[in-house]
C-alpha cells in the first residue's frame, strides 16, 4: 500500500516577490491556504504514474495562461510544490478548479472529479467555499449532525481460525476505536450460540444503561458468504438477524442514534480480476399526530467487497479494508463524516493493486446507509 504523509502548509503560501501585490480574485490568505490544501489532498490520491501524467497534461491544458515547462520542472517536482504552483499560477479559485477538472477528466478519475465540479460551480456563483466543505471543523451550525455526547459503545467479534492476519485486524480496530473514543466489548473465536448470547447481552446493556448512549458500532470479522458470517466451527449466523437486534423496536436506546456495522467477511466466492485501462405510490399527508419512526433507520453498514465476492486479507498486515481504515484515519483523523471517511478508504482500496495466487484481483467497498444526519467521531 502506498502511504502518504500530510504536510504543514504554514508559511509556504505567501511566497511572492518583494513588492508584488496579491492578484485580484485571489482571496484572503486563509482562502488561498484552504485551496492549496484541497489541491494537495487531490494530488495525494494520485498514483505515481497518474501524477506524472498530471504534470504532462498540465502543460497543454487550455486555460490561459498555461504553466510553462520550466516552472513545472523548477517548482513542481514535489506534490507540495505542484499544489503551490497551481494556486499561485491560477490565482482565481474558479480557474484553478477548472484546470483540475480538465486534467482529472483526462486521467479518468471520476471519483475526484465531482468535488472539483462542485467547487467550480460554487466559485463561479461567488458562494463561499465553506458551504460545501464537510469537515466538522467548519460546520458552524450548517450541517445537521448526530449528537455523540453520550457513551460510544462498540462490539468487536473476530474469528482467528484459518484467518492469518486476523490478530492484526483486532489490534488495528481496537486502536481506531480508542482514537474515536469508543468503549468496546470483545468477542474472539465464538461459536454461533456464544456470539448470539454475547451480542444480545451487549444490546441489552445499551437498553438498560443509565447513561445516555450516543452511538453504537459493531465490527464482525470472520469468514462469510452472502448474507452470513461463519463461526470458528463453520456454523453460519445471519447478518439480518444481527442487524434486527439493534432496530428501533428491539433497541429503543438507539432510536435516532447512529448504528454502524463494519463487516469484514467474504460475501461469496467470486473474484474480480479487474479490467484494463420502480417506486411505489405513496401518500405524504400527515394522518397521525403521533410521531413514528421506520423500524430500520439510522444504520450505516460497510462491507469489504461486493455481494457474492471474496474479501481480501494479508497474513501479515491483516484485512485490506481494516488496514486502509487505519491508514486513512492516521493521515486525516476525524475530519470527515463517516460516509466521506469510508469513501476515502474505498478510494485507497480501489486504486491499490492486489494479487491472489499470482493473479490480479480488485475489490471495492460497499456502503449501505439509512442515516438521517452526519456522523463525526
mmCIF file of C-alpha atoms in Angstrom:
data_model
loop_
_atom_site.group_PDB
_atom_site.id
_atom_site.type_symbol
_atom_site.label_atom_id
_atom_site.label_comp_id
_atom_site.label_asym_id
_atom_site.label_seq_id
_atom_site.Cartn_x
_atom_site.Cartn_y
_atom_site.Cartn_z
ATOM 1 C CA UNK A 1 0.000 0.000 0.000
ATOM 2 C CA UNK A 2 1.130 3.492 -0.724
ATOM 3 C CA UNK A 3 1.377 5.601 2.387
ATOM 4 C CA UNK A 4 1.003 9.347 2.007
ATOM 5 C CA UNK A 5 2.008 11.758 4.721
ATOM 6 C CA UNK A 6 0.342 15.085 5.281
ATOM 7 C CA UNK A 7 2.219 18.343 5.013
ATOM 8 C CA UNK A 8 2.408 21.511 7.057
ATOM 9 C CA UNK A 9 1.077 24.393 4.991
ATOM 10 C CA UNK A 10 2.078 27.163 7.376
ATOM 11 C CA UNK A 11 4.328 29.778 5.873
ATOM 12 C CA UNK A 12 4.525 28.407 2.320
ATOM 13 C CA UNK A 13 1.604 30.076 0.596
ATOM 14 C CA UNK A 14 2.727 33.655 0.814
ATOM 15 C CA UNK A 15 5.824 33.307 -1.328
ATOM 16 C CA UNK A 16 5.782 36.314 -3.645
ATOM 17 C CA UNK A 17 8.500 38.580 -4.955
ATOM 18 C CA UNK A 18 9.003 41.742 -2.877
ATOM 19 C CA UNK A 19 6.536 44.432 -3.842
ATOM 20 C CA UNK A 20 4.218 42.059 -5.747
ATOM 21 C CA UNK A 21 0.619 42.510 -4.661
ATOM 22 C CA UNK A 22 -1.870 39.686 -4.219
ATOM 23 C CA UNK A 23 -3.577 39.122 -7.612
ATOM 24 C CA UNK A 24 -7.216 40.264 -7.904
ATOM 25 C CA UNK A 25 -9.626 37.493 -7.045
ATOM 26 C CA UNK A 26 -7.063 35.524 -5.101
ATOM 27 C CA UNK A 27 -8.992 35.976 -1.867
ATOM 28 C CA UNK A 28 -7.650 36.316 1.658
ATOM 29 C CA UNK A 29 -4.674 34.242 2.842
ATOM 30 C CA UNK A 30 -6.955 31.753 4.603
ATOM 31 C CA UNK A 31 -8.836 31.067 1.343
ATOM 32 C CA UNK A 32 -5.575 30.577 -0.549
ATOM 33 C CA UNK A 33 -4.312 28.241 2.150
ATOM 34 C CA UNK A 34 -7.516 26.213 2.002
ATOM 35 C CA UNK A 35 -7.322 25.951 -1.801
ATOM 36 C CA UNK A 36 -3.702 24.757 -1.549
ATOM 37 C CA UNK A 37 -4.740 22.149 0.998
ATOM 38 C CA UNK A 38 -7.540 20.876 -1.239
ATOM 39 C CA UNK A 39 -5.285 20.671 -4.302
ATOM 40 C CA UNK A 40 -2.641 18.807 -2.293
ATOM 41 C CA UNK A 41 -5.289 16.437 -0.965
ATOM 42 C CA UNK A 42 -6.219 15.575 -4.564
ATOM 43 C CA UNK A 43 -2.589 15.105 -5.620
ATOM 44 C CA UNK A 44 -2.025 12.775 -2.656
ATOM 45 C CA UNK A 45 -4.710 10.472 -4.044
ATOM 46 C CA UNK A 46 -2.982 10.043 -7.405
ATOM 47 C CA UNK A 47 -0.671 7.136 -8.132
ATOM 48 C CA UNK A 48 2.932 7.922 -9.170
ATOM 49 C CA UNK A 49 2.033 7.252 -12.826
ATOM 50 C CA UNK A 50 -1.071 9.440 -12.605
ATOM 51 C CA UNK A 51 0.992 12.199 -11.003
ATOM 52 C CA UNK A 52 3.494 12.011 -13.843
ATOM 53 C CA UNK A 53 0.649 12.207 -16.384
ATOM 54 C CA UNK A 54 -0.848 15.096 -14.414
ATOM 55 C CA UNK A 55 2.303 17.155 -14.956
ATOM 56 C CA UNK A 56 2.334 16.311 -18.679
ATOM 57 C CA UNK A 57 -1.335 17.206 -19.141
ATOM 58 C CA UNK A 58 -0.899 20.439 -17.208
ATOM 59 C CA UNK A 59 1.438 21.747 -19.910
ATOM 60 C CA UNK A 60 -1.290 21.572 -22.558
ATOM 61 C CA UNK A 61 -4.474 22.331 -20.650
ATOM 62 C CA UNK A 62 -6.454 25.071 -22.419
ATOM 63 C CA UNK A 63 -6.725 27.526 -19.532
ATOM 64 C CA UNK A 64 -4.831 30.750 -20.139
ATOM 65 C CA UNK A 65 -2.153 31.220 -19.275
ATOM 66 C CA UNK A 66 -0.582 27.773 -19.297
ATOM 67 C CA UNK A 67 2.017 26.708 -16.783
ATOM 68 C CA UNK A 68 5.375 26.758 -18.541
ATOM 69 C CA UNK A 69 7.518 23.597 -18.644
ATOM 70 C CA UNK A 70 10.402 25.306 -16.905
ATOM 71 C CA UNK A 71 8.212 26.323 -13.949
ATOM 72 C CA UNK A 72 6.902 22.758 -13.688
ATOM 73 C CA UNK A 73 10.457 21.444 -13.692
ATOM 74 C CA UNK A 74 11.660 24.063 -11.218
ATOM 75 C CA UNK A 75 8.736 24.270 -8.793
ATOM 76 C CA UNK A 76 6.521 21.225 -9.397
ATOM 77 C CA UNK A 77 8.749 18.272 -8.535
ATOM 78 C CA UNK A 78 7.078 17.577 -5.191
ATOM 79 C CA UNK A 79 3.327 17.313 -4.582
ATOM 80 C CA UNK A 80 3.507 20.281 -2.204
ATOM 81 C CA UNK A 81 5.372 22.339 -4.788
ATOM 82 C CA UNK A 82 2.976 21.361 -7.566
ATOM 83 C CA UNK A 83 -0.022 22.343 -5.431
ATOM 84 C CA UNK A 84 1.620 25.675 -4.573
ATOM 85 C CA UNK A 85 2.422 26.294 -8.244
ATOM 86 C CA UNK A 86 -1.199 25.681 -9.277
ATOM 87 C CA UNK A 87 -2.572 28.005 -6.602
ATOM 88 C CA UNK A 88 -0.104 30.774 -7.398
ATOM 89 C CA UNK A 89 -0.355 30.476 -11.184
ATOM 90 C CA UNK A 90 -4.146 30.191 -11.400
ATOM 91 C CA UNK A 91 -4.709 32.757 -8.698
ATOM 92 C CA UNK A 92 -8.517 32.727 -9.009
ATOM 93 C CA UNK A 93 -10.054 29.665 -7.269
ATOM 94 C CA UNK A 94 -12.529 29.170 -10.135
ATOM 95 C CA UNK A 95 -9.662 28.989 -12.654
ATOM 96 C CA UNK A 96 -7.726 26.520 -10.528
ATOM 97 C CA UNK A 97 -10.854 24.357 -10.230
ATOM 98 C CA UNK A 98 -11.386 24.371 -13.994
ATOM 99 C CA UNK A 99 -7.795 23.266 -14.556
ATOM 100 C CA UNK A 100 -8.162 20.406 -12.069
ATOM 101 C CA UNK A 101 -11.392 19.318 -13.773
ATOM 102 C CA UNK A 102 -9.806 19.217 -17.240
ATOM 103 C CA UNK A 103 -6.792 17.227 -16.072
ATOM 104 C CA UNK A 104 -8.804 14.787 -13.939
ATOM 105 C CA UNK A 105 -11.177 14.167 -16.857
ATOM 106 C CA UNK A 106 -8.245 13.054 -18.983
ATOM 107 C CA UNK A 107 -6.903 10.939 -16.119
ATOM 108 C CA UNK A 108 -10.381 9.342 -15.852
ATOM 109 C CA UNK A 109 -10.526 9.921 -12.103
ATOM 110 C CA UNK A 110 -14.299 10.366 -11.798
ATOM 111 C CA UNK A 111 -14.064 9.816 -8.040
ATOM 112 C CA UNK A 112 -12.056 13.051 -7.678
ATOM 113 C CA UNK A 113 -13.806 14.943 -10.453
ATOM 114 C CA UNK A 114 -17.132 15.580 -8.726
ATOM 115 C CA UNK A 115 -15.672 17.557 -5.826
ATOM 116 C CA UNK A 116 -13.917 19.958 -8.203
ATOM 117 C CA UNK A 117 -17.001 20.327 -10.395
ATOM 118 C CA UNK A 118 -18.946 21.289 -7.280
ATOM 119 C CA UNK A 119 -16.177 23.683 -6.266
ATOM 120 C CA UNK A 120 -16.059 25.318 -9.697
ATOM 121 C CA UNK A 121 -19.822 25.871 -9.706
ATOM 122 C CA UNK A 122 -19.602 27.372 -6.238
ATOM 123 C CA UNK A 123 -16.743 29.726 -7.106
ATOM 124 C CA UNK A 124 -18.480 30.803 -10.315
ATOM 125 C CA UNK A 125 -21.560 31.782 -8.310
ATOM 126 C CA UNK A 126 -19.424 33.651 -5.828
ATOM 127 C CA UNK A 127 -20.579 31.468 -2.930
ATOM 128 C CA UNK A 128 -18.011 30.926 -0.156
ATOM 129 C CA UNK A 129 -16.381 27.501 -0.434
ATOM 130 C CA UNK A 130 -17.146 26.839 3.224
ATOM 131 C CA UNK A 131 -20.725 25.902 2.393
ATOM 132 C CA UNK A 132 -19.597 22.798 0.527
ATOM 133 C CA UNK A 133 -16.874 21.754 2.910
ATOM 134 C CA UNK A 134 -17.909 18.836 5.108
ATOM 135 C CA UNK A 135 -15.157 18.924 7.701
ATOM 136 C CA UNK A 136 -16.511 19.038 11.233
ATOM 137 C CA UNK A 137 -14.198 21.968 11.920
ATOM 138 C CA UNK A 138 -16.272 24.139 9.563
ATOM 139 C CA UNK A 139 -19.790 23.021 10.415
ATOM 140 C CA UNK A 140 -20.805 26.245 12.192
ATOM 141 C CA UNK A 141 -24.381 25.017 12.504
ATOM 142 C CA UNK A 142 -24.774 24.482 8.752
ATOM 143 C CA UNK A 143 -24.926 20.676 8.945
ATOM 144 C CA UNK A 144 -27.350 18.606 10.950
ATOM 145 C CA UNK A 145 -25.153 16.195 12.913
ATOM 146 C CA UNK A 146 -25.865 13.416 15.376
ATOM 147 C CA UNK A 147 -25.228 14.349 18.983
ATOM 148 C CA UNK A 148 -22.467 11.977 20.109
ATOM 149 C CA UNK A 149 -22.014 13.433 23.594
ATOM 150 C CA UNK A 150 -23.332 10.216 25.142
ATOM 151 C CA UNK A 151 -21.369 6.991 25.594
ATOM 152 C CA UNK A 152 -19.894 5.469 22.458
ATOM 153 C CA UNK A 153 -20.258 1.698 22.638
ATOM 154 C CA UNK A 154 -18.647 -0.860 20.332
ATOM 155 C CA UNK A 155 -18.750 -4.641 19.931
ATOM 156 C CA UNK A 156 -15.807 -6.373 18.245
ATOM 157 C CA UNK A 157 -16.081 -10.010 17.112
ATOM 158 C CA UNK A 158 -13.254 -11.778 15.317
ATOM 159 C CA UNK A 159 -12.719 -15.371 14.192
ATOM 160 C CA UNK A 160 -8.992 -16.071 14.023
ATOM 161 C CA UNK A 161 -9.096 -19.731 12.938
ATOM 162 C CA UNK A 162 -7.824 -20.171 9.362
ATOM 163 C CA UNK A 163 -7.613 -16.377 9.016
ATOM 164 C CA UNK A 164 -3.906 -15.416 9.106
ATOM 165 C CA UNK A 165 -3.554 -11.719 9.871
ATOM 166 C CA UNK A 166 -6.749 -11.604 11.956
ATOM 167 C CA UNK A 167 -4.751 -10.682 15.066
ATOM 168 C CA UNK A 168 -3.543 -7.604 13.211
ATOM 169 C CA UNK A 169 -7.160 -6.672 12.395
ATOM 170 C CA UNK A 170 -8.056 -6.855 16.087
ATOM 171 C CA UNK A 171 -5.153 -4.598 17.014
ATOM 172 C CA UNK A 172 -5.969 -2.015 14.333
ATOM 173 C CA UNK A 173 -9.686 -1.979 15.176
ATOM 174 C CA UNK A 174 -9.036 -1.549 18.896
ATOM 175 C CA UNK A 175 -6.573 1.256 18.143
ATOM 176 C CA UNK A 176 -9.086 3.007 15.860
ATOM 177 C CA UNK A 177 -11.946 2.618 18.347
ATOM 178 C CA UNK A 178 -9.778 4.074 21.089
ATOM 179 C CA UNK A 179 -8.917 7.075 18.940
ATOM 180 C CA UNK A 180 -12.639 7.566 18.236
ATOM 181 C CA UNK A 181 -13.412 7.377 21.990
ATOM 182 C CA UNK A 182 -15.373 4.100 21.934
ATOM 183 C CA UNK A 183 -15.674 1.704 24.849
ATOM 184 C CA UNK A 184 -15.626 -1.759 23.320
ATOM 185 C CA UNK A 185 -16.661 -5.307 24.193
ATOM 186 C CA UNK A 186 -14.514 -8.038 22.675
ATOM 187 C CA UNK A 187 -15.705 -11.424 21.419
ATOM 188 C CA UNK A 188 -12.949 -13.634 19.986
ATOM 189 C CA UNK A 189 -13.461 -17.037 18.324
ATOM 190 C CA UNK A 190 -17.047 -17.610 19.447
ATOM 191 C CA UNK A 191 -19.320 -20.363 18.217
ATOM 192 C CA UNK A 192 -22.780 -19.429 16.968
ATOM 193 C CA UNK A 193 -24.532 -19.615 20.329
ATOM 194 C CA UNK A 194 -21.757 -17.718 22.108
ATOM 195 C CA UNK A 195 -21.897 -14.882 19.566
ATOM 196 C CA UNK A 196 -25.672 -14.569 19.748
ATOM 197 C CA UNK A 197 -25.571 -14.631 23.553
ATOM 198 C CA UNK A 198 -22.809 -12.027 23.785
ATOM 199 C CA UNK A 199 -24.210 -9.650 21.204
ATOM 200 C CA UNK A 200 -27.666 -9.831 22.786
ATOM 201 C CA UNK A 201 -26.082 -9.099 26.141
ATOM 202 C CA UNK A 202 -24.303 -6.126 24.571
ATOM 203 C CA UNK A 203 -27.605 -4.894 23.097
ATOM 204 C CA UNK A 204 -29.447 -5.373 26.388
ATOM 205 C CA UNK A 205 -26.715 -3.421 28.147
ATOM 206 C CA UNK A 206 -27.419 -0.476 25.849
ATOM 207 C CA UNK A 207 -31.137 -0.629 26.634
ATOM 208 C CA UNK A 208 -30.529 -0.880 30.376
ATOM 209 C CA UNK A 209 -27.793 1.755 30.552
ATOM 210 C CA UNK A 210 -28.490 4.644 32.901
ATOM 211 C CA UNK A 211 -26.101 6.779 30.854
ATOM 212 C CA UNK A 212 -27.156 8.210 27.527
ATOM 213 C CA UNK A 213 -25.776 6.241 24.576
ATOM 214 C CA UNK A 214 -24.574 8.417 21.715
ATOM 215 C CA UNK A 215 -23.551 5.810 19.162
ATOM 216 C CA UNK A 216 -23.191 2.057 18.633
ATOM 217 C CA UNK A 217 -20.615 0.350 16.412
ATOM 218 C CA UNK A 218 -20.484 -3.389 15.705
ATOM 219 C CA UNK A 219 -17.489 -4.952 13.948
ATOM 220 C CA UNK A 220 -17.751 -8.550 12.712
ATOM 221 C CA UNK A 221 -14.599 -10.129 11.243
ATOM 222 C CA UNK A 222 -14.756 -13.725 10.033
ATOM 223 C CA UNK A 223 -15.245 -15.960 7.026
ATOM 224 C CA UNK A 224 -18.568 -15.446 5.315
ATOM 225 C CA UNK A 225 -20.876 -15.774 2.362
ATOM 226 C CA UNK A 226 -23.754 -13.692 1.045
ATOM 227 C CA UNK A 227 -25.906 -12.637 3.999
ATOM 228 C CA UNK A 228 -23.996 -14.714 6.583
ATOM 229 C CA UNK A 229 -20.835 -14.790 8.658
ATOM 230 C CA UNK A 230 -19.220 -18.079 9.679
ATOM 231 C CA UNK A 231 -18.060 -19.011 13.149
ATOM 232 C CA UNK A 232 -14.962 -20.967 14.141
ATOM 233 C CA UNK A 233 -16.850 -24.272 13.831
ATOM 234 C CA UNK A 234 -18.334 -23.352 10.443
ATOM 235 C CA UNK A 235 -21.822 -22.537 11.727
ATOM 236 C CA UNK A 236 -23.482 -19.617 9.971
ATOM 237 C CA UNK A 237 -25.052 -16.535 11.560
ATOM 238 C CA UNK A 238 -27.451 -14.352 9.596
ATOM 239 C CA UNK A 239 -26.375 -10.724 9.299
ATOM 240 C CA UNK A 240 -30.013 -9.667 9.006
ATOM 241 C CA UNK A 241 -30.696 -11.270 12.393
ATOM 242 C CA UNK A 242 -27.873 -9.254 13.929
ATOM 243 C CA UNK A 243 -28.991 -6.021 12.299
ATOM 244 C CA UNK A 244 -32.522 -6.637 13.549
ATOM 245 C CA UNK A 245 -31.331 -6.848 17.154
ATOM 246 C CA UNK A 246 -30.490 -3.141 17.029
ATOM 247 C CA UNK A 247 -33.523 -1.761 15.217
ATOM 248 C CA UNK A 248 -35.793 0.875 16.723
ATOM 249 C CA UNK A 249 -38.164 -1.742 18.127
ATOM 250 C CA UNK A 250 -35.596 -4.050 19.725
ATOM 251 C CA UNK A 251 -33.136 -1.393 20.831
ATOM 252 C CA UNK A 252 -35.038 1.762 21.825
ATOM 253 C CA UNK A 253 -31.875 3.144 23.424
ATOM 254 C CA UNK A 254 -30.561 3.658 19.892
ATOM 255 C CA UNK A 255 -33.600 5.312 18.384
ATOM 256 C CA UNK A 256 -32.366 8.195 16.230
ATOM 257 C CA UNK A 257 -28.785 7.258 17.153
ATOM 258 C CA UNK A 258 -26.234 6.042 14.583
ATOM 259 C CA UNK A 259 -25.807 2.266 14.384
ATOM 260 C CA UNK A 260 -22.642 1.443 12.461
ATOM 261 C CA UNK A 261 -21.744 -2.059 11.265
ATOM 262 C CA UNK A 262 -18.322 -2.897 9.860
ATOM 263 C CA UNK A 263 -18.428 -6.339 8.230
ATOM 264 C CA UNK A 264 -15.029 -7.825 7.350
ATOM 265 C CA UNK A 265 -16.007 -11.104 5.698
ATOM 266 C CA UNK A 266 -16.366 -12.610 2.242
ATOM 267 C CA UNK A 267 -19.796 -12.307 0.640
ATOM 268 C CA UNK A 268 -19.328 -15.168 -1.839
ATOM 269 C CA UNK A 269 -16.604 -16.816 -3.897
ATOM 270 C CA UNK A 270 -16.476 -14.638 -6.995
ATOM 271 C CA UNK A 271 -13.221 -12.861 -7.763
ATOM 272 C CA UNK A 272 -12.947 -9.583 -9.626
ATOM 273 C CA UNK A 273 -9.735 -9.565 -11.640
ATOM 274 C CA UNK A 274 -10.368 -6.004 -12.766
ATOM 275 C CA UNK A 275 -10.256 -4.571 -16.283
ATOM 276 C CA UNK A 276 -7.611 -2.754 -18.229
ATOM 277 C CA UNK A 277 -7.315 0.753 -18.755
ATOM 278 C CA UNK A 278 -39.894 1.280 -9.734
ATOM 279 C CA UNK A 279 -41.174 3.400 -6.774
ATOM 280 C CA UNK A 280 -44.440 2.605 -5.020
ATOM 281 C CA UNK A 281 -47.012 5.467 -4.984
ATOM 282 C CA UNK A 282 -47.361 6.946 -1.548
ATOM 283 C CA UNK A 283 -49.452 9.432 0.349
ATOM 284 C CA UNK A 284 -47.500 12.219 2.023
ATOM 285 C CA UNK A 285 -50.266 13.761 4.127
ATOM 286 C CA UNK A 286 -49.735 13.558 7.857
ATOM 287 C CA UNK A 287 -52.612 11.363 9.064
ATOM 288 C CA UNK A 288 -51.321 10.759 12.553
ATOM 289 C CA UNK A 289 -50.446 13.150 15.329
ATOM 290 C CA UNK A 290 -48.166 10.596 16.971
ATOM 291 C CA UNK A 291 -44.615 10.747 15.710
ATOM 292 C CA UNK A 292 -43.358 7.487 14.182
ATOM 293 C CA UNK A 293 -40.035 6.095 13.026
ATOM 294 C CA UNK A 294 -39.248 3.363 10.482
ATOM 295 C CA UNK A 295 -38.285 0.075 12.112
ATOM 296 C CA UNK A 296 -34.849 0.276 10.489
ATOM 297 C CA UNK A 297 -33.329 3.755 10.479
ATOM 298 C CA UNK A 298 -30.010 5.425 11.364
ATOM 299 C CA UNK A 299 -27.984 2.424 10.152
ATOM 300 C CA UNK A 300 -24.632 2.603 8.398
ATOM 301 C CA UNK A 301 -23.235 -0.727 7.140
ATOM 302 C CA UNK A 302 -19.886 -1.137 5.418
ATOM 303 C CA UNK A 303 -18.869 -4.309 3.573
ATOM 304 C CA UNK A 304 -15.317 -5.051 2.361
ATOM 305 C CA UNK A 305 -16.454 -6.270 -1.066
ATOM 306 C CA UNK A 306 -19.393 -6.558 -3.437
ATOM 307 C CA UNK A 307 -22.119 -9.158 -2.939
ATOM 308 C CA UNK A 308 -21.075 -12.725 -3.909
ATOM 309 C CA UNK A 309 -17.374 -11.747 -3.952
ATOM 310 C CA UNK A 310 -14.386 -12.622 -1.801
ATOM 311 C CA UNK A 311 -12.807 -10.176 0.639
ATOM 312 C CA UNK A 312 -9.029 -9.738 0.871
ATOM 313 C CA UNK A 313 -6.763 -10.294 3.856
ATOM 314 C CA UNK A 314 -2.965 -10.417 4.060
ATOM 315 C CA UNK A 315 -1.453 -12.953 6.504
ATOM 316 C CA UNK A 316 0.933 -10.339 7.894
ATOM 317 C CA UNK A 317 -0.762 -6.933 7.576
ATOM 318 C CA UNK A 318 -4.356 -8.098 8.015
ATOM 319 C CA UNK A 319 -7.523 -7.309 6.073
ATOM 320 C CA UNK A 320 -7.292 -4.812 3.238
ATOM 321 C CA UNK A 321 -10.244 -2.719 4.448
ATOM 322 C CA UNK A 322 -9.163 -2.613 8.103
ATOM 323 C CA UNK A 323 -5.608 -1.626 7.207
ATOM 324 C CA UNK A 324 -6.843 1.110 4.853
ATOM 325 C CA UNK A 325 -9.169 2.418 7.585
ATOM 326 C CA UNK A 326 -6.247 2.673 9.968
ATOM 327 C CA UNK A 327 -4.008 4.432 7.443
ATOM 328 C CA UNK A 328 -6.635 6.958 6.357
ATOM 329 C CA UNK A 329 -7.522 7.785 9.959
ATOM 330 C CA UNK A 330 -3.857 8.260 10.881
ATOM 331 C CA UNK A 331 -3.466 10.653 7.959
ATOM 332 C CA UNK A 332 -6.688 12.650 8.271
ATOM 333 C CA UNK A 333 -8.101 11.933 11.748
ATOM 334 C CA UNK A 334 -11.802 12.572 12.394
ATOM 335 C CA UNK A 335 -12.049 15.274 9.736
ATOM 336 C CA UNK A 336 -14.926 13.716 7.798
ATOM 337 C CA UNK A 337 -18.469 12.462 8.148
ATOM 338 C CA UNK A 338 -18.323 8.658 8.268
ATOM 339 C CA UNK A 339 -19.597 8.202 4.689
ATOM 340 C CA UNK A 340 -16.875 10.544 3.402
ATOM 341 C CA UNK A 341 -14.315 8.734 5.552
ATOM 342 C CA UNK A 342 -15.181 5.361 4.024
ATOM 343 C CA UNK A 343 -15.278 6.920 0.553
ATOM 344 C CA UNK A 344 -11.665 7.918 1.149
ATOM 345 C CA UNK A 345 -10.894 4.393 2.395
ATOM 346 C CA UNK A 346 -12.563 2.942 -0.714
ATOM 347 C CA UNK A 347 -10.537 5.250 -2.935
ATOM 348 C CA UNK A 348 -7.358 3.857 -1.433
ATOM 349 C CA UNK A 349 -8.522 0.241 -1.748
ATOM 350 C CA UNK A 350 -9.811 0.601 -5.319
ATOM 351 C CA UNK A 351 -6.590 2.208 -6.566
ATOM 352 C CA UNK A 352 -4.218 -0.275 -4.943
ATOM 353 C CA UNK A 353 -3.043 -3.325 -6.869
ATOM 354 C CA UNK A 354 -3.551 -6.725 -5.224
ATOM 355 C CA UNK A 355 -2.694 -10.272 -6.289
ATOM 356 C CA UNK A 356 -4.191 -13.599 -5.198
ATOM 357 C CA UNK A 357 -2.334 -16.748 -6.232
ATOM 358 C CA UNK A 358 -0.277 -14.582 -8.621
ATOM 359 C CA UNK A 359 -3.438 -13.370 -10.383
ATOM 360 C CA UNK A 360 -4.533 -9.698 -10.221
ATOM 361 C CA UNK A 361 -7.614 -9.098 -8.101
ATOM 362 C CA UNK A 362 -9.623 -5.964 -7.314
ATOM 363 C CA UNK A 363 -12.092 -5.115 -4.578
ATOM 364 C CA UNK A 364 -14.441 -2.231 -3.857
ATOM 365 C CA UNK A 365 -16.142 -1.478 -0.555
ATOM 366 C CA UNK A 366 -19.936 -1.298 -0.408
ATOM 367 C CA UNK A 367 -21.804 1.125 1.854
ATOM 368 C CA UNK A 368 -25.448 0.901 2.862
ATOM 369 C CA UNK A 369 -26.981 3.759 4.804
ATOM 370 C CA UNK A 370 -30.235 4.846 6.378
ATOM 371 C CA UNK A 371 -28.550 7.623 8.348
ATOM 372 C CA UNK A 372 -30.572 10.802 8.739
ATOM 373 C CA UNK A 373 -27.742 13.042 9.919
ATOM 374 C CA UNK A 374 -23.975 13.310 9.611
ATOM 375 C CA UNK A 375 -21.673 11.283 11.907
ATOM 376 C CA UNK A 376 -18.416 12.835 13.119
ATOM 377 C CA UNK A 377 -16.313 10.964 15.682
#
